[in-house]
PDB file of C-alpha atoms in Angstrom:
ATOM      1  CA  GLN E 194       0.000   0.000   0.000  1.00 83.00           C
ATOM      2  CA  VAL E 195       1.261   3.484  -0.921  1.00 87.00           C
ATOM      3  CA  GLN E 196       0.034   6.707   0.636  1.00 92.00           C
ATOM      4  CA  LEU E 197       0.311   9.994  -1.253  1.00 95.00           C
ATOM      5  CA  VAL E 198      -0.328  13.398   0.307  1.00 95.00           C
ATOM      6  CA  GLU E 199      -0.302  16.550  -1.853  1.00 96.00           C
ATOM      7  CA  SER E 200       0.189  20.114  -0.714  1.00 96.00           C
ATOM      8  CA  GLY E 201       1.050  23.508  -2.162  1.00 97.00           C
ATOM      9  CA  GLY E 202      -2.011  24.462  -4.149  1.00 95.00           C
ATOM     10  CA  GLY E 203      -3.618  27.883  -3.965  1.00 97.00           C
ATOM     11  CA  LEU E 204      -4.707  31.001  -5.797  1.00 98.00           C
ATOM     12  CA  VAL E 205      -2.216  32.822  -8.017  1.00 98.00           C
ATOM     13  CA  GLN E 206      -2.389  35.455 -10.732  1.00 98.00           C
ATOM     14  CA  ALA E 207      -1.607  34.607 -14.336  1.00 98.00           C
ATOM     15  CA  GLY E 208       2.144  34.598 -14.892  1.00 98.00           C
ATOM     16  CA  GLY E 209       2.811  33.548 -11.315  1.00 98.00           C
ATOM     17  CA  SER E 210       4.307  30.390  -9.868  1.00 98.00           C
ATOM     18  CA  LEU E 211       3.353  27.608  -7.473  1.00 98.00           C
ATOM     19  CA  ARG E 212       5.185  24.544  -6.206  1.00 98.00           C
ATOM     20  CA  LEU E 213       3.227  21.396  -5.475  1.00 98.00           C
ATOM     21  CA  SER E 214       4.557  18.643  -3.221  1.00 98.00           C
ATOM     22  CA  CYS E 215       3.560  14.994  -2.948  1.00 97.00           C
ATOM     23  CA  ALA E 216       4.837  13.014   0.033  1.00 95.00           C
ATOM     24  CA  ALA E 217       4.910   9.289  -0.691  1.00 92.00           C
ATOM     25  CA  SER E 218       5.058   6.609   1.977  1.00 88.00           C
ATOM     26  CA  GLY E 219       4.188   2.971   2.402  1.00 85.00           C
ATOM     27  CA  ARG E 220       5.604  -0.498   2.574  1.00 71.00           C
ATOM     28  CA  THR E 221       5.978  -0.889  -1.172  1.00 65.00           C
ATOM     29  CA  LEU E 222       6.928   2.189  -3.144  1.00 70.00           C
ATOM     30  CA  SER E 223       5.998   2.447  -6.787  1.00 79.00           C
ATOM     31  CA  SER E 224       8.382   2.816  -9.716  1.00 88.00           C
ATOM     32  CA  TYR E 225       6.806   5.915 -11.263  1.00 94.00           C
ATOM     33  CA  PHE E 226       5.094   9.016  -9.958  1.00 95.00           C
ATOM     34  CA  ALA E 227       2.945  11.378 -11.988  1.00 97.00           C
ATOM     35  CA  TRP E 228       0.862  14.501 -11.722  1.00 98.00           C
ATOM     36  CA  PHE E 229      -2.574  14.632 -13.274  1.00 98.00           C
ATOM     37  CA  ARG E 230      -5.125  17.434 -13.227  1.00 98.00           C
ATOM     38  CA  GLN E 231      -8.855  17.702 -13.605  1.00 98.00           C
ATOM     39  CA  ALA E 232     -10.733  20.888 -14.412  1.00 97.00           C
ATOM     40  CA  PRO E 233     -14.495  21.200 -13.799  1.00 93.00           C
ATOM     41  CA  GLY E 234     -16.462  19.324 -16.439  1.00 95.00           C
ATOM     42  CA  LYS E 235     -13.354  17.827 -18.002  1.00 97.00           C
ATOM     43  CA  GLU E 236     -11.646  14.468 -17.839  1.00 97.00           C
ATOM     44  CA  ARG E 237      -8.561  13.906 -15.738  1.00 97.00           C
ATOM     45  CA  GLU E 238      -5.474  14.584 -17.850  1.00 97.00           C
ATOM     46  CA  PHE E 239      -1.794  13.734 -17.610  1.00 98.00           C
ATOM     47  CA  VAL E 240       0.608  16.555 -16.678  1.00 98.00           C
ATOM     48  CA  SER E 241       4.022  15.053 -15.945  1.00 98.00           C
ATOM     49  CA  ARG E 242       5.800  11.847 -14.901  1.00 97.00           C
ATOM     50  CA  ILE E 243       9.079  10.874 -13.204  1.00 96.00           C
ATOM     51  CA  SER E 244      10.635   7.608 -12.108  1.00 94.00           C
ATOM     52  CA  ARG E 245      11.632   6.928  -8.514  1.00 91.00           C
ATOM     53  CA  SER E 246      15.277   7.316  -9.547  1.00 91.00           C
ATOM     54  CA  GLY E 247      14.608  10.735 -11.064  1.00 92.00           C
ATOM     55  CA  SER E 248      14.780   9.634 -14.685  1.00 92.00           C
ATOM     56  CA  GLY E 249      12.005   8.981 -17.169  1.00 90.00           C
ATOM     57  CA  LEU E 250      10.805  12.586 -17.273  1.00 95.00           C
ATOM     58  CA  TYR E 251       7.806  13.274 -19.468  1.00 96.00           C
ATOM     59  CA  TYR E 252       5.563  16.312 -19.859  1.00 98.00           C
ATOM     60  CA  ALA E 253       2.274  17.061 -21.540  1.00 98.00           C
ATOM     61  CA  ASP E 254       2.703  19.484 -24.435  1.00 98.00           C
ATOM     62  CA  SER E 255       0.490  22.018 -22.674  1.00 97.00           C
ATOM     63  CA  VAL E 256       2.962  22.405 -19.777  1.00 98.00           C
ATOM     64  CA  LYS E 257       6.299  21.717 -21.461  1.00 98.00           C
ATOM     65  CA  GLY E 258       8.786  24.508 -20.763  1.00 97.00           C
ATOM     66  CA  ARG E 259       6.705  25.900 -17.894  1.00 98.00           C
ATOM     67  CA  PHE E 260       6.434  23.008 -15.404  1.00 98.00           C
ATOM     68  CA  THR E 261       9.280  20.978 -13.906  1.00 98.00           C
ATOM     69  CA  ILE E 262       8.883  17.679 -12.060  1.00 98.00           C
ATOM     70  CA  SER E 263      11.468  16.415  -9.577  1.00 97.00           C
ATOM     71  CA  ILE E 264      11.883  13.923  -6.724  1.00 96.00           C
ATOM     72  CA  ASP E 265      14.085  13.954  -3.645  1.00 93.00           C
ATOM     73  CA  ASN E 266      15.734  11.209  -1.585  1.00 86.00           C
ATOM     74  CA  ALA E 267      12.775  11.122   0.784  1.00 83.00           C
ATOM     75  CA  ASN E 268      10.407  10.161  -2.051  1.00 87.00           C
ATOM     76  CA  THR E 269       8.728  13.549  -2.144  1.00 95.00           C
ATOM     77  CA  VAL E 270       7.681  14.516  -5.653  1.00 97.00           C
ATOM     78  CA  PHE E 271       7.548  18.173  -6.632  1.00 98.00           C
ATOM     79  CA  LEU E 272       5.882  20.035  -9.475  1.00 98.00           C
ATOM     80  CA  GLN E 273       7.275  23.523 -10.009  1.00 98.00           C
ATOM     81  CA  MET E 274       4.759  25.472 -12.052  1.00 98.00           C
ATOM     82  CA  ASN E 275       5.873  28.736 -13.647  1.00 98.00           C
ATOM     83  CA  SER E 276       4.188  31.139 -16.058  1.00 98.00           C
ATOM     84  CA  LEU E 277       0.804  29.888 -14.930  1.00 98.00           C
ATOM     85  CA  LYS E 278      -2.208  30.480 -17.141  1.00 98.00           C
ATOM     86  CA  PRO E 279      -5.926  30.544 -16.297  1.00 97.00           C
ATOM     87  CA  GLU E 280      -6.303  27.293 -18.240  1.00 97.00           C
ATOM     88  CA  ASP E 281      -4.019  25.603 -15.701  1.00 98.00           C
ATOM     89  CA  THR E 282      -6.805  25.953 -13.136  1.00 98.00           C
ATOM     90  CA  ALA E 283      -7.722  22.463 -11.899  1.00 98.00           C
ATOM     91  CA  VAL E 284      -7.445  20.020  -9.050  1.00 98.00           C
ATOM     92  CA  TYR E 285      -3.977  18.496  -9.257  1.00 98.00           C
ATOM     93  CA  TYR E 286      -3.490  14.880  -8.233  1.00 98.00           C
ATOM     94  CA  CYS E 287      -0.345  12.943  -7.460  1.00 97.00           C
ATOM     95  CA  ALA E 288      -0.364   9.287  -8.487  1.00 96.00           C
ATOM     96  CA  SER E 289       1.979   6.318  -8.451  1.00 95.00           C
ATOM     97  CA  SER E 290       2.344   3.215 -10.555  1.00 92.00           C
ATOM     98  CA  PHE E 291       4.612   0.262 -11.218  1.00 90.00           C
ATOM     99  CA  SER E 292       4.372   1.011 -14.951  1.00 88.00           C
ATOM    100  CA  SER E 293       5.447   4.030 -16.968  1.00 89.00           C
ATOM    101  CA  GLY E 294       2.097   4.767 -18.567  1.00 91.00           C
ATOM    102  CA  LEU E 295       0.439   8.138 -19.107  1.00 94.00           C
ATOM    103  CA  LEU E 296      -3.198   7.177 -18.574  1.00 95.00           C
ATOM    104  CA  PRO E 297      -5.034   7.561 -15.253  1.00 96.00           C
ATOM    105  CA  GLY E 298      -6.166   3.944 -15.380  1.00 95.00           C
ATOM    106  CA  GLU E 299      -2.556   2.783 -15.260  1.00 94.00           C
ATOM    107  CA  TYR E 300      -1.963   4.356 -11.849  1.00 95.00           C
ATOM    108  CA  ASN E 301      -2.727   2.375  -8.730  1.00 91.00           C
ATOM    109  CA  TYR E 302      -2.501   4.940  -5.961  1.00 94.00           C
ATOM    110  CA  TRP E 303      -3.773   8.497  -5.778  1.00 97.00           C
ATOM    111  CA  GLY E 304      -3.570  11.440  -3.444  1.00 97.00           C
ATOM    112  CA  GLN E 305      -6.564  13.488  -2.369  1.00 97.00           C
ATOM    113  CA  GLY E 306      -5.822  16.349  -4.760  1.00 97.00           C
ATOM    114  CA  THR E 307      -4.933  20.007  -4.285  1.00 97.00           C
ATOM    115  CA  GLN E 308      -6.723  22.937  -5.909  1.00 98.00           C
ATOM    116  CA  VAL E 309      -4.794  25.317  -8.164  1.00 98.00           C
ATOM    117  CA  THR E 310      -6.630  28.445  -9.304  1.00 98.00           C
ATOM    118  CA  VAL E 311      -5.038  30.915 -11.715  1.00 98.00           C
ATOM    119  CA  SER E 312      -6.809  34.251 -12.073  1.00 97.00           C
ATOM    120  CA  SER E 313      -6.582  36.373 -15.206  1.00 94.00           C
TER     121      SER E 313
END
């Protein structure tokens, strides 16, 4: 079982920055961690992925060049979000998996989500 706890969401103006954190714990830690987001009325979408070793970085085209994913030795996953846009507004979820997929259904464990709101 893996537990994931997100933090760091909030309200920010367009062009601003936020840093999300995801603390992972449990007896069996997954091989990959990812961030997904879900805006009201929309399906959950992939944002970024990283392996437990810090390799295997992958970004959605919509965030490439603005968001950076990283992981530390304590298995905390970060998502640095710069140049935020109103369309980045969503609930952001941390997830973990033993596979390297990009679809929500491929992830076994999920955090509770943290709200990110970007005002114009």
